Amino acid sequence: MSSPILTMSGISKAFTGVQALLDVNFQLRAGEVHALMGENGAGKSTLMKVLIGVHKADSGFITYQGNDVEFNSVLEAQKSGISMIFQELNLIPHLSVAENIFFAREPLKHGLIDYKMMRREASKLLDMFDIDVLPTDIVNTLSVAKQQMVEIAKSLSFDVEILIMDEPTSALTDREIDALFVLVDKLKSRGVAIVYISHRMDELRRICDHITIFRDGQYVSNHRFNEISMDDIIAKMVGRALDNHFPEKKAVISDELIFSAMNVTRHGVFEPLNFDLRKGEILAITGLVGAKRTELARALFGADKLSEGEVFIHGKQKTIRSPADAIKAGVAYLSEDRKLNGIAVKMSIRENTTMASLDKVSSNLGIISNKSEVEAANQYISKMDIKTPTVEQLVGNLSGGNQQKVVIGKWLFRDAKVMIFDEPTRGIDVGAKYAIYELLDELAHQGVGVIMISSELPEVLGMSDRVIVMKEGEMTAMLNTADTSQEEIMQYATGVKNMFPLLEEAI
Ligand SMILES: Nc1ncnc2c1ncn2[C@@H]1O[C@H](COP(=O)(O)OP(=O)(O)O)[C@@H](O)[C@H]1O
Ligand SMILES: [Mg+2]
């Protein structure tokens, strides 16, 4: 085996509150396609961002082409031959393909940009790799797949030695993926090393030579791809420590249906999905990047349109075309980004509690009663044990866990019958997580339908009664939590297994 073109040793990186990488090692050889695998949050993107100078490592060394290096910017890394195609594309939408490729290093003639030369150079590059766009095309008129190809062309214009692709195919069709892989093969035969971050086993099998596995910010192992089975890969990816403890479940599950989704579909985003939720039950929805869980939640909440399907609440069909419809029907959505759309940080607990229910605290003439507002807010402060000196405290001054409680209070006051929590404990410290778990159980106990979207498998196993696993807009499993494991869930999340494989053909 040739000696490595890149060695990263002992790399550690902490963000506030998270050890994203701990003493990680990674080696890459010229001409190989090297997969990085690990659950969401395992540290794959962070490791690559450390390499290309987006993040500075807290400790560790990088050796590239025999020299110790430390890049201070993406441009510096690119100039040395290391480029990364980000999960979020990085082009400038209103500029042409050629302008994007040569951005900030346009060829000059007499001190002015030489557009003719720039187009010619771009054209050469695009032809060489059979990329089907024109140098003059404006980027925001191109499909995501083509934009990605432009990003790749841009990195090739730097004489790339290492090309990093972070989940490149999540937005591509099968044909576009084939085109991408043809390009990958070409690069490989020119000796370019490719780091390929993906969890799609079928793709990895087609193009990868080597694999390095991470778990919880730590290096687990590396293998030649053909020397490890899919099941072994998964076994090494999962098994995060079950270090949070979970409350003893109070809620008792009855047969009464609170919520049913029948054939709910959003064309091009998720396939017809069927599931229901019983009284007292906590239903988890899990999956990896691109599973479309949040998209499902947004559609159930009326924030995006369902193409087809019906929703029933307590047995009655409800038409949900907007968040206002959803709120009226009793569906609440608590998004991952609470600051953005769950809460008004500059308002008091009192105002946050009542803002979605002003009719309930107003007189017939529409005058808001401060006394009723204070009563309502106090009711939820005591019910949910919100730690605050007064109802007038600004919500922005509360801890993350207490903010979460205020949002829940707001929805309970609005008579929510079903609450969809999107990553309810993300960004919340370990201590406050337990309080959120107790709250979810308490809600289920009170008869509220609780749907919990979560990527944290320990949390899914610790909290839910049943779990839906999604992969790219499909439901690949519906499991009884008591009978499953992190490994089995990951098999469905990566598509190694699928409980409903015939669904697509049957439609
Ligand atoms: N800029 C950031 N600030 C704070 N935390 C971050 C940042 N980037 C990543 N993290 C955290 O670091 C961990 C590793 O994230 P990431 O490298 O994105 O994982 P992966 O790419 O394997 O899904 C996660 O817990 C993530 O939330
Ligand atoms: Mg990532």
XYZ file of C-alpha atoms and ligand atoms in Angstrom:
535
model
C 0.000 0.000 0.000
C 1.264 3.472 -0.835
C 2.121 5.772 2.037
C -0.616 8.129 3.145
C -1.055 11.538 1.519
C -2.755 12.748 4.693
C -2.470 11.791 8.340
C -4.489 13.388 11.087
C -3.377 12.320 14.567
C -4.840 12.893 17.970
C -7.297 15.531 16.805
C -9.553 16.936 19.525
C -12.126 19.683 19.195
C -14.661 20.920 21.730
C -17.497 23.343 21.170
C -19.287 24.869 24.141
C -20.732 21.908 25.948
C -19.829 19.252 23.339
C -16.652 17.285 22.800
C -17.117 16.995 19.024
C -13.815 15.148 18.497
C -11.616 13.356 21.000
C -8.155 12.143 20.045
C -9.177 11.136 16.533
C -6.844 9.515 13.991
C -7.409 9.401 10.269
C -5.301 8.377 7.280
C -5.930 8.862 3.592
C -4.078 7.518 0.527
C -3.878 8.946 -2.977
C -6.384 7.485 -5.422
C -8.687 5.972 -2.836
C -12.307 6.684 -2.046
C -12.546 6.710 1.716
C -15.886 6.619 3.509
C -16.426 8.270 6.873
C -19.293 6.694 8.747
C -20.965 7.343 12.054
C -24.302 8.440 13.415
C -25.519 12.020 13.254
C -23.241 14.017 15.506
C -20.383 11.495 15.443
C -17.955 14.234 14.359
C -17.433 13.476 10.644
C -18.079 16.985 9.349
C -16.140 18.558 12.188
C -13.054 16.458 11.444
C -13.091 17.571 7.824
C -13.716 21.182 8.808
C -10.676 21.004 11.069
C -8.681 19.747 8.107
C -9.666 22.567 5.774
C -9.298 25.392 8.243
C -12.916 26.116 9.121
C -12.286 25.046 12.709
C -9.069 25.130 14.686
C -8.322 21.895 16.517
C -7.726 22.087 20.272
C -4.943 19.541 19.865
C -3.461 17.137 17.350
C -1.350 17.166 14.188
C -1.986 17.116 10.469
C 0.611 15.854 8.002
C -0.116 16.425 4.330
C 2.241 15.353 1.544
C 4.960 14.831 4.091
C 4.691 18.246 5.755
C 3.068 19.402 8.961
C 0.249 21.739 8.019
C -2.406 23.875 9.641
C -4.709 25.770 7.306
C -6.226 29.012 8.474
C -8.901 29.274 5.827
C -10.752 27.261 3.230
C -8.971 29.197 0.504
C -5.583 28.294 1.952
C -6.549 24.613 1.985
C -7.865 24.839 -1.569
C -4.668 26.427 -2.790
C -2.795 23.477 -1.300
C -5.097 21.032 -3.081
C -7.726 20.179 -0.457
C -11.332 21.061 -1.241
C -14.599 20.273 0.459
C -18.071 20.171 -1.010
C -20.230 21.157 1.941
C -23.569 19.722 2.943
C -24.919 23.211 2.395
C -23.690 24.314 -1.033
C -21.588 27.418 -1.103
C -22.088 29.059 -4.486
C -23.154 32.616 -5.108
C -26.634 32.250 -6.572
C -26.855 35.251 -8.873
C -23.427 34.839 -10.473
C -22.594 32.707 -13.500
C -20.925 29.318 -13.377
C -17.618 30.771 -14.607
C -17.731 33.614 -12.083
C -18.360 31.143 -9.303
C -15.545 28.836 -10.348
C -13.020 31.669 -10.445
C -14.517 33.763 -7.659
C -11.917 36.029 -6.019
C -9.181 34.807 -8.384
C -10.574 35.911 -11.723
C -8.052 36.053 -14.568
C -7.118 39.672 -15.230
C -6.087 41.591 -18.323
C -4.869 45.184 -17.968
C -6.171 45.088 -14.408
C -9.723 44.144 -15.447
C -11.478 40.795 -15.266
C -10.840 38.903 -18.480
C -14.305 37.394 -18.944
C -13.444 35.739 -22.235
C -10.495 33.930 -20.737
C -12.533 33.038 -17.644
C -15.307 31.483 -19.744
C -12.778 29.593 -21.844
C -11.041 28.165 -18.791
C -14.354 27.244 -17.191
C -15.477 25.602 -20.397
C -12.303 23.511 -20.562
C -12.837 22.308 -17.049
C -16.512 21.480 -17.546
C -15.746 19.584 -20.775
C -12.927 17.627 -19.262
C -15.325 16.153 -16.737
C -18.415 16.020 -18.956
C -20.290 18.417 -16.723
C -23.410 19.460 -18.539
C -23.670 23.195 -17.761
C -22.554 26.328 -19.594
C -20.008 28.772 -18.141
C -22.602 31.517 -18.632
C -25.450 29.747 -16.800
C -26.578 31.627 -13.723
C -26.204 29.341 -10.726
C -29.668 29.844 -9.232
C -31.266 28.587 -12.452
C -29.512 25.220 -12.111
C -30.763 22.109 -10.299
C -29.119 21.189 -7.006
C -27.305 18.344 -8.774
C -25.825 20.708 -11.337
C -24.888 23.222 -8.696
C -23.049 20.463 -6.940
C -21.217 19.608 -10.158
C -20.239 23.284 -10.407
C -18.855 23.117 -6.877
C -16.850 20.093 -7.870
C -15.603 21.829 -11.034
C -14.578 24.736 -8.846
C -12.553 22.505 -6.575
C -10.964 20.807 -9.609
C -9.801 24.203 -10.832
C -7.461 24.242 -7.833
C -5.551 21.097 -8.905
C -7.221 19.132 -6.218
C -5.369 16.326 -4.422
C -8.023 15.634 -1.800
C -11.715 16.155 -2.445
C -14.116 15.885 0.481
C -17.787 15.314 -0.203
C -20.114 15.693 2.766
C -23.362 13.786 2.197
C -23.322 14.786 -1.473
C -26.181 12.683 -2.741
C -28.958 13.514 -0.303
C -30.590 15.808 -2.873
C -29.760 13.874 -6.051
C -31.793 11.537 -8.241
C -30.450 8.112 -9.194
C -29.293 9.343 -12.598
C -27.527 12.300 -11.088
C -25.828 9.994 -8.624
C -24.611 7.846 -11.512
C -23.130 10.944 -13.154
C -21.448 11.905 -9.895
C -19.917 8.461 -9.560
C -18.530 8.579 -13.107
C -16.822 11.794 -12.063
C -15.544 10.194 -8.865
C -14.024 7.344 -10.900
C -12.262 9.813 -13.195
C -10.809 11.714 -10.282
C -9.702 8.525 -8.646
C -7.891 7.357 -11.753
C -6.025 10.677 -11.714
C -4.830 9.901 -8.219
C -7.174 12.225 -6.336
C -8.075 10.976 -2.861
C -11.748 11.309 -2.058
C -13.312 11.469 1.369
C -16.914 10.459 1.028
C -19.287 11.086 3.932
C -22.534 9.197 3.556
C -24.693 6.676 5.286
C -26.137 5.147 2.153
C -24.738 1.646 2.220
C -25.636 0.841 -1.370
C -23.626 3.820 -2.642
C -20.682 3.206 -0.406
C -20.477 -0.325 -1.681
C -20.264 0.960 -5.242
C -17.454 3.428 -4.833
C -15.553 3.071 -1.574
C -12.218 1.356 -1.048
C -11.758 2.146 2.595
C -13.889 3.086 5.557
C -13.224 4.808 8.864
C -15.894 4.586 11.535
C -16.584 7.144 14.255
C -18.795 7.093 17.289
C -19.517 9.923 19.715
C -16.576 12.007 18.497
C -14.146 9.128 18.719
C -12.319 7.007 16.187
C -13.548 3.414 16.278
C -11.750 1.550 13.480
C -10.798 1.528 9.812
C -11.154 -1.232 7.250
C -10.860 -2.080 3.601
C -14.425 -1.809 2.448
C -14.593 -5.332 1.071
C -13.333 -6.806 4.311
C -16.171 -5.718 6.563
C -19.852 -6.625 6.434
C -22.681 -4.107 6.583
C -23.801 -5.558 9.887
C -20.347 -5.131 11.378
C -20.202 -1.527 10.196
C -23.489 -0.812 11.928
C -22.444 -2.607 15.083
C -19.401 -0.331 15.248
C -21.366 2.847 14.501
C -23.986 2.426 17.189
C -23.730 1.588 20.834
C -23.505 5.098 22.151
C -23.430 5.014 25.888
C -26.892 4.942 27.439
C -25.719 7.540 29.896
C -28.891 9.515 30.406
C -31.351 7.986 32.736
C -35.006 8.149 31.980
C -38.034 8.563 34.216
C -40.144 5.568 35.139
C -43.066 5.735 32.738
C -46.234 6.993 34.410
C -48.473 7.111 31.361
C -50.543 4.019 30.668
C -51.303 3.192 27.060
C -54.942 2.629 26.151
C -56.524 1.572 22.881
C -58.010 5.003 22.319
C -56.600 6.558 19.153
C -55.519 10.159 19.527
C -54.025 10.718 16.144
C -53.941 8.888 12.806
C -52.141 9.742 9.611
C -53.414 7.917 6.523
C -51.367 7.943 3.347
C -49.913 11.335 4.131
C -47.682 12.286 1.231
C -45.689 15.236 0.063
C -44.678 14.482 -3.511
C -40.953 14.389 -4.036
C -40.327 14.695 -0.310
C -41.934 11.781 1.490
C -43.870 8.743 0.355
C -47.338 7.793 1.619
C -46.962 7.239 5.352
C -49.398 5.552 7.684
C -49.258 5.605 11.440
C -51.292 6.285 14.517
C -50.797 7.281 18.079
C -52.689 5.910 21.063
C -53.559 7.627 24.300
C -50.655 7.530 26.737
C -48.171 6.614 24.064
C -44.964 8.347 23.041
C -44.178 7.759 19.378
C -40.620 8.437 18.215
C -39.599 9.216 14.659
C -35.930 8.649 13.982
C -33.551 8.522 11.037
C -30.349 9.972 9.632
C -29.671 13.182 7.714
C -32.122 13.509 4.834
C -34.703 11.140 6.335
C -37.322 13.920 5.996
C -38.604 13.769 9.558
C -38.804 17.525 9.998
C -40.484 17.786 6.602
C -43.131 15.348 7.806
C -43.666 17.334 10.999
C -43.958 20.616 9.104
C -46.558 19.124 6.786
C -48.596 17.693 9.675
C -48.514 21.175 11.189
C -49.669 22.795 7.949
C -46.434 24.736 7.473
C -45.924 22.860 4.189
C -48.639 21.400 2.027
C -49.554 17.716 2.020
C -50.071 16.447 -1.543
C -52.314 13.647 -0.359
C -53.550 11.892 2.719
C -55.796 12.437 5.681
C -55.274 13.261 9.310
C -57.619 12.248 12.135
C -57.638 13.634 15.647
C -59.678 11.753 18.221
C -61.340 9.948 15.314
C -62.434 13.084 13.459
C -60.965 13.990 10.120
C -59.245 17.374 10.163
C -58.267 19.496 7.211
C -54.931 21.128 7.876
C -53.763 23.601 5.268
C -51.986 26.107 7.481
C -50.498 26.330 10.968
C -53.675 28.187 11.962
C -55.731 25.123 10.921
C -53.353 22.862 12.831
C -53.565 24.920 15.996
C -57.348 24.951 15.745
C -57.358 21.179 15.312
C -55.127 20.808 18.374
C -51.788 20.016 16.727
C -48.724 21.791 18.099
C -45.239 21.702 16.607
C -42.264 22.524 18.797
C -39.474 23.057 16.367
C -35.839 22.282 16.923
C -35.018 25.947 16.892
C -37.131 27.116 19.801
C -35.697 30.609 19.681
C -36.862 31.069 16.114
C -40.373 29.851 16.202
C -41.554 28.668 19.546
C -40.906 31.550 21.794
C -40.704 35.316 22.136
C -37.577 35.864 24.222
C -38.265 39.542 24.782
C -41.694 38.843 26.226
C -42.651 37.652 29.692
C -43.792 34.187 30.710
C -47.282 35.649 31.059
C -47.332 36.977 27.500
C -45.778 33.830 26.025
C -48.309 31.609 27.766
C -51.327 33.473 26.459
C -50.189 34.772 23.087
C -51.744 31.926 21.113
C -54.950 32.029 23.173
C -55.838 35.666 23.649
C -59.515 34.827 23.158
C -59.357 32.851 26.395
C -58.111 35.750 28.493
C -60.218 38.488 26.930
C -63.628 39.831 27.745
C -66.494 39.692 25.246
C -65.445 43.145 24.111
C -61.960 41.829 23.312
C -60.198 43.496 26.197
C -57.358 41.390 27.578
C -57.619 40.743 31.281
C -54.267 40.934 32.991
C -55.664 38.944 35.898
C -56.680 36.030 33.644
C -53.290 36.103 31.970
C -51.477 35.968 35.296
C -53.717 33.099 36.432
C -53.042 31.125 33.265
C -49.297 31.677 33.452
C -49.180 30.776 37.137
C -51.124 27.604 36.457
C -48.418 26.347 34.073
C -45.555 27.627 36.191
C -46.749 25.379 38.990
C -47.920 22.496 36.790
C -44.563 22.261 35.079
C -42.381 23.510 37.839
C -40.953 26.410 35.858
C -38.114 27.952 37.837
C -38.788 31.689 37.871
C -39.237 34.436 40.446
C -42.350 35.845 38.744
C -44.749 35.574 35.781
C -43.245 38.800 34.468
C -39.779 37.311 33.960
C -38.609 37.676 30.340
C -38.408 34.257 28.765
C -34.988 35.088 27.314
C -33.649 35.127 30.876
C -34.728 31.547 31.615
C -32.586 28.448 31.112
C -33.127 26.330 27.971
C -35.103 23.721 29.871
C -37.408 26.300 31.448
C -37.922 28.030 28.089
C -38.998 24.684 26.695
C -41.518 24.389 29.515
C -42.975 27.825 28.760
C -43.539 26.830 25.137
C -45.269 23.649 26.226
C -47.425 25.669 28.617
C -48.407 27.945 25.776
C -49.612 24.992 23.717
C -51.375 23.282 26.607
C -53.257 26.499 27.279
C -54.248 26.411 23.598
C -55.732 22.906 24.198
C -53.144 21.025 22.157
C -54.148 17.402 21.674
C -51.067 16.290 19.795
C -47.613 17.737 20.305
C -44.829 17.126 17.851
C -41.417 17.701 19.422
C -38.534 18.124 17.004
C -35.273 17.177 18.760
C -36.636 18.339 22.141
C -33.353 17.982 24.007
C -30.885 19.272 21.421
C -28.699 21.966 22.899
C -30.026 21.335 26.398
C -27.598 20.324 29.113
C -27.710 16.847 30.541
C -29.371 17.855 33.793
C -32.204 19.702 32.099
C -32.766 16.793 29.692
C -34.185 14.681 32.458
C -36.755 17.377 33.230
C -37.827 17.402 29.575
C -38.201 13.624 29.646
C -40.391 13.850 32.720
C -42.460 16.458 30.982
C -42.997 14.315 27.881
C -44.126 11.457 30.085
C -46.386 13.797 32.060
C -47.984 15.049 28.832
C -48.630 11.487 27.662
C -50.024 10.717 31.129
C -52.440 13.644 30.787
C -53.668 12.220 27.490
C -51.766 14.465 25.101
C -50.418 12.632 22.043
C -46.644 12.954 22.040
C -44.623 12.562 18.845
C -40.906 12.919 19.403
C -38.538 13.389 16.496
C -35.077 12.462 17.686
C -31.704 11.425 16.272
C -30.464 10.342 19.656
C -30.954 6.602 19.745
C -30.491 6.279 23.509
C -33.252 8.857 23.922
C -35.503 7.082 21.425
C -35.030 3.789 23.247
C -35.364 5.361 26.681
C -38.479 7.405 26.022
C -40.694 6.013 23.294
C -43.204 3.170 23.171
C -42.998 2.728 19.431
C -40.555 4.053 16.886
C -40.899 4.904 13.222
C -37.634 4.738 11.288
C -37.400 6.874 8.175
C -34.916 6.854 5.334
C -35.115 9.475 2.621
C -38.820 10.078 2.877
C -39.780 6.436 3.314
C -40.858 4.654 6.445
C -38.547 1.645 6.628
C -39.773 0.346 9.977
C -42.363 0.635 12.702
C -40.938 -1.008 15.803
C -41.990 -1.705 19.357
C -39.326 0.050 21.338
C -39.160 -2.678 23.951
C -38.252 -5.244 21.283
C -35.603 -3.329 19.369
C -32.034 -2.074 19.711
C -29.780 0.733 18.461
C -28.359 -1.702 15.924
C -31.674 -2.748 14.502
C -32.843 0.862 14.235
C -29.643 1.766 12.397
C -30.145 -1.116 9.978
C -33.465 0.415 8.995
C -32.115 3.976 8.996
C -29.341 3.088 6.542
C -31.584 0.921 4.370
C -29.791 -2.355 5.086
C -33.251 -3.546 6.133
C -36.716 -2.345 5.125
C -40.005 -3.582 6.540
C -42.060 -2.070 3.757
C -40.005 -2.687 0.627
C -42.970 -3.355 -1.652
C -44.812 -0.209 -0.789
C -43.423 1.743 -3.718
C -44.327 -0.885 -6.309
C -47.786 -1.365 -4.876
C -48.761 2.246 -5.522
N -20.219 24.989 15.047
C -20.618 24.192 16.042
N -20.918 24.693 17.264
C -21.295 23.892 18.276
N -21.408 22.553 18.192
C -21.129 21.990 17.002
C -20.720 22.762 15.867
N -20.503 21.925 14.823
C -20.759 20.689 15.293
N -21.140 20.716 16.598
C -21.456 19.550 17.447
O -20.372 18.657 17.340
C -20.815 17.309 17.265
C -20.314 16.668 15.979
O -21.014 17.264 14.885
P -20.727 16.921 13.365
O -19.265 16.926 13.127
O -21.541 17.833 12.566
O -21.266 15.436 13.257
P -21.568 14.551 11.947
O -21.066 15.299 10.752
O -20.870 13.257 12.195
O -23.059 14.363 11.933
C -22.323 17.374 17.389
O -22.654 17.175 18.735
C -22.647 18.774 16.945
O -23.853 19.216 17.520
Mg -22.165 16.089 9.129
